[in-house]
Amino acid sequence: MGPWRCLLLLPLLAAAPRAQQQHFMEYVERRLALLEERIAQWHDQSSRYSTELRDFRNQVLGMLETAEKEREALRAEAEGAAARVDRLEREVDYLETQNPAPPCVEVDEVLMEKQAATAKQRKNEKYTKLTDCSDTIASVRAMKILKRFGSSAGLWTKDAAGGSEKIYVFDGTANDTVFVFPRMREFTLFSATRRAARIKLPYPWVGTGHLVYGGHLYYIRQQGPFQVIKFDLANKTVVDSSVFPAEEQIPVFGLSPFTYIELAADEEGLWAIYATKENEKNICLAKLDPDSLDIEQMWDTPCPRENAEGAFVVCGALHVAYNTRLPSRSRVQCVFDVSGTLTPEEASLVYFPKRYGSHSSMKYSPRERQVYAWDDGYQIIYRMEMKKKLEV
């Protein structure tokens, strides 16, 4: 190739790189434009999403604020309803405790003398048992401390002759009100008496020797001579009363000076445990007719009053629990069987587990074979291990 031809090709060779650069720059510009477009779209979408999120947040905050207001309104309504329920419960309790005019309970001196004469004629006679019950206490099988409630002295029990699960509580040693809990669970769980029904009795009770038996409350009233009042728990009325035919009564238990008559129930029926100045060293026992409150029989027992803290009857046998002036471990160390099957010397010496103080009441439940005790403000259940008297 000649020199002049080379000179002609030089401009062409120089123009080729410029054309490639131009195409490359156009390509880059197109890509940048596309990227800017996508960035603009992302920016628009981000702004829209931010706006929607902000609107959603405001909506949620509004809903939460509304829900909070509704919650406060519901809480106010619930508190108002609770207040109305409490007021209604108090009104119901008030209506339940309002008794009709009680019958006039006057001391008929002629009737009292007649009852006393009849009882003395049958004093210490051999008792004819009504049932074939022949059990006696072998030992305390278990002890359960339920709670601490009320005063240091008091009484709690169930209906000894019925199937009711209600708990009846006499707080203290003198009052006119009885607390009634529907079941053991309510009595155990609730420390206050707000959930308990209240029975306001027409006459105040004294001591801790009262009894619930067959849908009736038998309690002790003192107005001059001691009276046994029979109170119907269903219609809240006094259905009968009787002056206890014992002269110059003294506290039946040496360690419980507030109790003059201890009413007890067992498989045989209703009993009264008492003491008089005539036989002031020992405890006396009487069998009561639960319908008429008449004394059927009376016994002078060999069980001493000194250091006695409580007593109950099991299958026609009086069991007396003793302690010391400085409370220690209680024990049943005197048993008097009215049928003569079991002598005091043959009876087992039964010890109760060591507790807090001294028993102010001990109520035997023949249906459950256990004793409901009140010990220095603690409510205790003793489950008894039984055996036949002939095995002693």
Coordinates of C-alpha atoms in Angstrom, one line a residue:
M1 CA 0.0 0.0 0.0
G2 CA 1.3 3.4 -0.9
P3 CA 1.9 6.2 1.5
W4 CA -0.9 8.3 0.2
R5 CA -3.4 5.5 1.0
C6 CA -2.2 5.4 4.7
L7 CA -2.8 9.1 5.0
L8 CA -6.4 8.6 3.8
L9 CA -7.1 5.9 6.5
L10 CA -5.8 7.9 9.5
P11 CA -8.9 10.1 9.9
L12 CA -11.1 7.0 9.7
L13 CA -9.2 5.2 12.4
A14 CA -9.3 8.3 14.7
A15 CA -13.1 8.6 14.2
A16 CA -13.8 5.0 15.4
P17 CA -13.0 5.5 19.1
R18 CA -15.0 8.7 19.2
A19 CA -18.1 6.9 17.9
Q20 CA -17.7 4.1 20.5
Q21 CA -17.3 6.6 23.3
Q22 CA -20.4 8.4 22.1
H23 CA -22.4 5.2 22.1
F24 CA -21.1 4.3 25.6
M25 CA -22.0 7.7 27.0
E26 CA -25.5 7.4 25.5
Y27 CA -25.8 4.0 27.1
V28 CA -24.7 5.3 30.5
E29 CA -27.1 8.2 30.3
R30 CA -30.0 5.9 29.5
R31 CA -29.1 3.7 32.5
L32 CA -28.8 6.7 34.8
A33 CA -32.1 8.0 33.6
L34 CA -33.7 4.6 34.2
L35 CA -32.1 4.5 37.7
E36 CA -33.4 8.0 38.5
E37 CA -36.8 7.0 37.4
R38 CA -36.8 3.9 39.6
I39 CA -35.5 6.0 42.5
A40 CA -38.3 8.5 42.0
Q41 CA -40.8 5.6 42.0
W42 CA -39.3 4.2 45.2
H43 CA -39.5 7.6 46.8
D44 CA -43.1 8.0 45.8
Q45 CA -44.0 4.5 47.1
S46 CA -42.0 5.2 50.4
S47 CA -43.9 8.5 50.8
R48 CA -47.2 6.7 50.2
Y49 CA -46.4 3.8 52.6
S50 CA -45.3 6.3 55.3
T51 CA -48.5 8.2 54.9
E52 CA -50.5 5.0 55.1
L53 CA -48.5 3.8 58.1
R54 CA -49.0 7.2 59.9
D55 CA -52.7 7.0 59.2
F56 CA -52.9 3.4 60.4
R57 CA -51.0 4.4 63.6
N58 CA -53.4 7.2 64.2
Q59 CA -56.3 4.9 63.7
V60 CA -54.9 2.3 66.1
L61 CA -54.2 5.0 68.7
G62 CA -57.7 6.2 68.3
M63 CA -59.1 2.7 68.7
L64 CA -56.9 2.1 71.8
E65 CA -58.1 5.4 73.3
T66 CA -61.7 4.4 72.7
A67 CA -61.0 0.9 74.1
E68 CA -59.4 2.5 77.2
K69 CA -62.5 4.7 77.7
E70 CA -64.8 1.7 77.3
R71 CA -62.7 -0.3 79.8
E72 CA -62.9 2.5 82.3
A73 CA -66.6 2.7 81.7
L74 CA -67.0 -1.1 82.2
R75 CA -64.8 -1.0 85.3
A76 CA -67.0 1.8 86.7
E77 CA -70.1 -0.2 85.9
A78 CA -68.6 -3.3 87.5
E79 CA -67.7 -1.4 90.7
G80 CA -71.2 0.0 90.8
A81 CA -72.7 -3.5 90.3
A82 CA -70.4 -4.8 93.1
A83 CA -71.5 -2.0 95.4
R84 CA -75.2 -2.8 94.5
V85 CA -74.6 -6.5 95.1
D86 CA -73.0 -5.8 98.5
R87 CA -75.8 -3.5 99.4
L88 CA -78.3 -6.2 98.3
E89 CA -76.5 -8.8 100.4
R90 CA -76.6 -6.6 103.4
E91 CA -80.3 -6.0 102.8
V92 CA -80.9 -9.7 102.4
D93 CA -78.9 -10.4 105.6
Y94 CA -80.9 -7.7 107.4
L95 CA -84.2 -9.3 106.2
E96 CA -83.0 -12.8 107.2
T97 CA -82.1 -11.6 110.7
Q98 CA -85.4 -9.9 111.3
N99 CA -87.4 -12.3 113.3
P100 CA -91.0 -12.2 114.0
A101 CA -92.1 -11.3 117.5
P102 CA -90.8 -14.1 119.7
P103 CA -93.1 -16.0 122.0
C104 CA -93.1 -14.9 125.6
V105 CA -90.8 -17.2 127.5
E106 CA -91.7 -17.0 131.1
V107 CA -90.5 -19.1 134.0
D108 CA -93.3 -21.3 135.1
E109 CA -92.3 -22.2 138.6
V110 CA -94.9 -25.0 139.0
L111 CA -93.7 -26.6 135.7
M112 CA -90.1 -26.2 136.7
E113 CA -90.7 -27.9 140.1
K114 CA -92.6 -30.7 138.3
Q115 CA -89.8 -31.2 135.8
A116 CA -87.2 -31.2 138.6
A117 CA -89.1 -33.7 140.7
T118 CA -89.5 -36.0 137.7
A119 CA -85.9 -35.8 136.8
K120 CA -84.8 -36.5 140.4
Q121 CA -87.0 -39.6 140.5
R122 CA -85.2 -41.0 137.5
K123 CA -81.8 -39.8 138.6
N124 CA -79.0 -42.4 138.1
E125 CA -81.4 -45.0 136.8
K126 CA -80.0 -47.5 134.3
Y127 CA -80.3 -46.2 130.8
T128 CA -82.0 -48.1 128.1
K129 CA -80.2 -47.5 124.8
L130 CA -82.1 -46.4 121.8
T131 CA -79.6 -47.6 119.2
D132 CA -77.1 -50.5 119.0
C133 CA -74.1 -48.2 118.9
S134 CA -71.3 -49.7 120.9
D135 CA -68.3 -47.7 119.8
T136 CA -65.8 -45.7 121.9
I137 CA -62.8 -43.6 121.0
A138 CA -59.6 -45.5 120.6
S139 CA -57.4 -42.5 119.6
V140 CA -57.2 -39.3 117.6
R141 CA -56.4 -40.4 114.1
A142 CA -55.7 -37.0 112.6
M143 CA -55.9 -33.3 113.3
K144 CA -56.6 -30.5 110.8
I145 CA -56.2 -26.8 111.7
L146 CA -58.5 -24.9 109.4
K147 CA -57.9 -21.2 110.3
R148 CA -57.9 -18.6 113.0
F149 CA -61.1 -16.7 113.3
G150 CA -62.7 -14.5 115.9
S151 CA -62.2 -14.4 119.6
S152 CA -60.0 -16.7 121.7
A153 CA -63.2 -18.5 122.9
G154 CA -66.1 -19.6 120.7
L155 CA -67.9 -22.4 119.1
W156 CA -68.2 -23.8 115.5
T157 CA -70.2 -26.8 114.4
K158 CA -72.4 -28.4 111.8
D159 CA -75.9 -29.9 112.2
A160 CA -75.2 -33.0 114.3
A161 CA -78.3 -34.8 113.0
G162 CA -78.8 -33.5 109.5
G163 CA -77.0 -33.7 106.2
S164 CA -76.5 -29.9 105.8
E165 CA -73.0 -28.7 105.0
K166 CA -73.5 -25.3 106.7
I167 CA -71.1 -24.1 109.3
Y168 CA -72.5 -22.3 112.3
V169 CA -70.1 -20.0 114.2
F170 CA -70.6 -18.5 117.7
D171 CA -67.9 -15.9 118.2
G172 CA -67.1 -15.2 121.8
T173 CA -68.9 -16.3 125.0
A174 CA -71.9 -14.0 125.0
N175 CA -73.8 -12.4 122.0
D176 CA -77.0 -12.6 120.1
T177 CA -75.7 -13.2 116.6
V178 CA -74.7 -16.5 114.8
F179 CA -72.7 -16.5 111.6
V180 CA -73.6 -19.1 109.0
F181 CA -71.3 -20.1 106.2
P182 CA -72.8 -22.2 103.3
R183 CA -70.0 -24.8 103.2
M184 CA -66.6 -25.6 104.8
R185 CA -64.8 -24.1 101.8
E186 CA -66.3 -20.6 102.3
F187 CA -65.5 -20.7 106.0
T188 CA -61.9 -21.8 105.3
L189 CA -61.2 -19.3 102.5
F190 CA -62.8 -16.1 103.7
S191 CA -61.3 -14.4 106.7
A192 CA -64.1 -11.9 107.1
T193 CA -67.7 -12.5 107.9
R194 CA -69.0 -10.4 105.0
R195 CA -69.9 -13.5 103.0
A196 CA -71.6 -15.2 106.0
A197 CA -75.2 -14.9 106.7
R198 CA -76.1 -13.6 110.1
I199 CA -78.9 -14.9 112.4
K200 CA -79.9 -12.4 115.0
L201 CA -81.4 -14.4 117.9
P202 CA -84.4 -13.1 119.9
Y203 CA -82.5 -13.7 123.1
P204 CA -78.7 -13.5 123.7
W205 CA -76.7 -16.7 124.2
V206 CA -74.1 -17.3 126.9
G207 CA -71.2 -19.7 127.1
T208 CA -70.1 -22.1 124.3
G209 CA -72.4 -25.1 125.0
H210 CA -74.8 -24.6 122.1
L211 CA -75.8 -27.1 119.5
V212 CA -77.3 -27.4 116.0
Y213 CA -79.5 -30.5 115.8
G214 CA -82.1 -31.6 113.3
G215 CA -82.6 -28.2 111.7
H216 CA -82.9 -26.4 115.1
L217 CA -80.5 -24.4 117.2
Y218 CA -80.5 -25.3 120.9
Y219 CA -78.8 -22.6 122.8
I220 CA -78.4 -21.4 126.4
R221 CA -80.0 -18.3 127.7
Q222 CA -79.5 -16.8 131.2
Q223 CA -82.2 -14.7 132.7
G224 CA -82.2 -15.7 136.3
P225 CA -82.3 -19.5 135.9
F226 CA -80.7 -21.0 132.8
Q227 CA -83.0 -21.7 129.9
V228 CA -82.6 -24.0 126.9
I229 CA -84.1 -22.2 123.8
K230 CA -85.1 -24.2 120.8
F231 CA -84.9 -22.0 117.7
D232 CA -86.1 -23.1 114.2
L233 CA -83.4 -22.3 111.7
A234 CA -85.8 -22.5 108.7
N235 CA -88.4 -19.9 109.7
K236 CA -86.2 -18.1 112.3
T237 CA -88.6 -18.4 115.2
V238 CA -88.4 -19.8 118.8
V239 CA -90.5 -23.0 118.8
D240 CA -89.9 -24.0 122.5
S241 CA -88.0 -23.2 125.6
S242 CA -87.5 -24.8 129.0
V243 CA -85.9 -23.8 132.3
F244 CA -83.2 -26.3 133.0
P245 CA -84.3 -28.1 136.2
A246 CA -81.1 -27.9 138.2
E247 CA -80.6 -25.7 141.2
E248 CA -77.5 -23.5 142.0
Q249 CA -75.7 -24.3 138.8
I250 CA -71.9 -23.6 138.6
P251 CA -69.6 -23.7 135.6
V252 CA -69.4 -27.2 134.3
F253 CA -65.7 -27.1 133.4
G254 CA -63.0 -25.8 135.7
L255 CA -61.0 -24.3 132.8
S256 CA -64.0 -22.9 131.0
P257 CA -65.8 -20.7 133.5
F258 CA -68.1 -19.2 130.9
T259 CA -70.0 -22.4 130.2
Y260 CA -72.7 -23.6 132.6
I261 CA -74.6 -26.0 130.4
E262 CA -72.9 -28.0 127.5
L263 CA -75.4 -29.4 125.0
A264 CA -74.1 -32.4 123.1
A265 CA -75.4 -34.8 120.5
D266 CA -74.5 -38.4 119.7
E267 CA -76.0 -41.5 118.1
E268 CA -78.5 -41.7 121.0
G269 CA -79.8 -38.1 120.8
L270 CA -79.5 -34.9 122.8
W271 CA -77.6 -34.5 126.1
A272 CA -76.9 -31.8 128.6
I273 CA -73.7 -31.6 130.6
Y274 CA -73.8 -29.4 133.7
A275 CA -72.7 -29.0 137.4
T276 CA -74.4 -27.9 140.6
K277 CA -73.2 -26.8 144.0
E278 CA -74.8 -29.9 145.5
N279 CA -72.2 -32.0 143.7
E280 CA -69.7 -29.3 142.9
K281 CA -66.7 -31.5 142.5
N282 CA -68.0 -33.7 139.7
I283 CA -69.8 -33.2 136.4
C284 CA -73.5 -34.2 135.9
L285 CA -75.2 -35.6 132.8
A286 CA -78.8 -35.4 131.6
K287 CA -80.7 -36.9 128.7
L288 CA -82.9 -34.4 126.9
D289 CA -86.0 -34.9 124.7
P290 CA -85.1 -32.9 121.6
D291 CA -88.9 -32.3 120.8
S292 CA -90.2 -31.2 124.2
L293 CA -86.9 -30.3 126.0
D294 CA -87.9 -32.4 128.9
I295 CA -85.3 -34.1 131.1
E296 CA -85.6 -37.9 130.6
Q297 CA -82.8 -39.0 133.0
M298 CA -80.0 -37.5 135.1
W299 CA -76.7 -38.9 136.3
D300 CA -74.0 -37.9 138.8
T301 CA -70.8 -38.9 137.0
P302 CA -67.4 -39.6 138.7
C303 CA -65.7 -37.2 136.3
P304 CA -64.2 -34.2 138.2
R305 CA -64.8 -30.6 137.2
E306 CA -61.3 -29.5 138.2
N307 CA -59.0 -28.9 135.1
A308 CA -61.8 -30.0 132.8
E309 CA -61.9 -27.9 129.6
G310 CA -64.6 -29.6 127.5
A311 CA -66.7 -32.7 127.0
F312 CA -68.8 -34.6 124.4
V313 CA -70.8 -37.8 124.3
V314 CA -70.2 -40.8 122.0
C315 CA -72.6 -43.7 121.9
G316 CA -74.1 -42.8 125.3
A317 CA -70.7 -42.4 127.0
L318 CA -69.5 -39.0 128.3
H319 CA -65.9 -38.2 127.4
V320 CA -64.3 -35.3 129.4
A321 CA -61.1 -33.6 128.2
Y322 CA -58.7 -32.2 130.8
N323 CA -55.8 -29.8 130.6
T324 CA -53.8 -27.7 133.0
R325 CA -54.0 -24.1 134.1
L326 CA -50.9 -23.4 131.9
P327 CA -52.2 -25.0 128.7
S328 CA -50.4 -28.2 127.7
R329 CA -51.6 -31.4 126.0
S330 CA -55.3 -32.2 126.4
R331 CA -56.4 -35.7 127.1
V332 CA -59.7 -37.6 127.7
Q333 CA -59.1 -39.3 131.0
C334 CA -62.6 -39.7 132.3
V335 CA -65.3 -41.7 130.5
F336 CA -68.8 -42.3 131.9
D337 CA -71.0 -44.8 130.1
V338 CA -74.7 -44.5 131.0
S339 CA -75.4 -48.0 129.9
G340 CA -72.7 -49.4 132.2
T341 CA -71.0 -51.3 129.4
L342 CA -67.7 -49.3 129.8
T343 CA -66.3 -48.3 133.2
P344 CA -64.1 -45.3 133.6
E345 CA -61.2 -47.6 134.6
E346 CA -61.5 -49.6 131.4
A347 CA -61.7 -46.6 129.0
S348 CA -58.7 -45.7 126.9
L349 CA -56.7 -42.6 127.8
V350 CA -56.9 -40.5 124.6
Y351 CA -54.4 -37.7 124.0
F352 CA -55.0 -34.8 121.7
P353 CA -52.0 -33.4 119.7
K354 CA -50.3 -30.4 121.3
R355 CA -51.8 -27.2 120.1
Y356 CA -52.0 -23.5 121.0
G357 CA -53.9 -23.3 124.2
S358 CA -57.0 -24.7 125.8
H359 CA -60.3 -25.8 124.2
S360 CA -63.2 -23.5 124.8
S361 CA -65.6 -25.9 122.9
M362 CA -65.6 -29.5 121.6
K363 CA -68.5 -30.6 119.4
Y364 CA -68.7 -34.3 118.4
S365 CA -70.4 -35.1 115.0
P366 CA -71.9 -38.6 115.1
R367 CA -72.3 -38.5 111.3
E368 CA -68.7 -37.7 110.6
R369 CA -67.1 -39.3 113.7
Q370 CA -65.0 -36.2 114.3
V371 CA -64.8 -33.3 116.8
Y372 CA -65.1 -29.6 115.9
A373 CA -62.9 -27.8 118.4
W374 CA -62.2 -24.1 119.2
D375 CA -58.7 -23.7 120.5
D376 CA -57.5 -20.1 121.5
G377 CA -59.1 -18.7 118.3
Y378 CA -58.1 -21.6 116.0
Q379 CA -60.7 -23.8 114.5
I380 CA -59.6 -27.5 114.5
I381 CA -61.1 -30.8 113.4
Y382 CA -60.1 -34.0 115.2
R383 CA -60.8 -37.2 113.3
M384 CA -61.4 -40.1 115.7
E385 CA -60.3 -43.7 115.5
M386 CA -63.1 -45.8 117.0
K387 CA -63.3 -49.3 118.4
K388 CA -66.0 -51.5 120.1
K389 CA -66.4 -51.1 123.8
L390 CA -66.1 -54.8 124.3
E391 CA -62.6 -54.7 122.8
V392 CA -61.4 -52.3 125.5

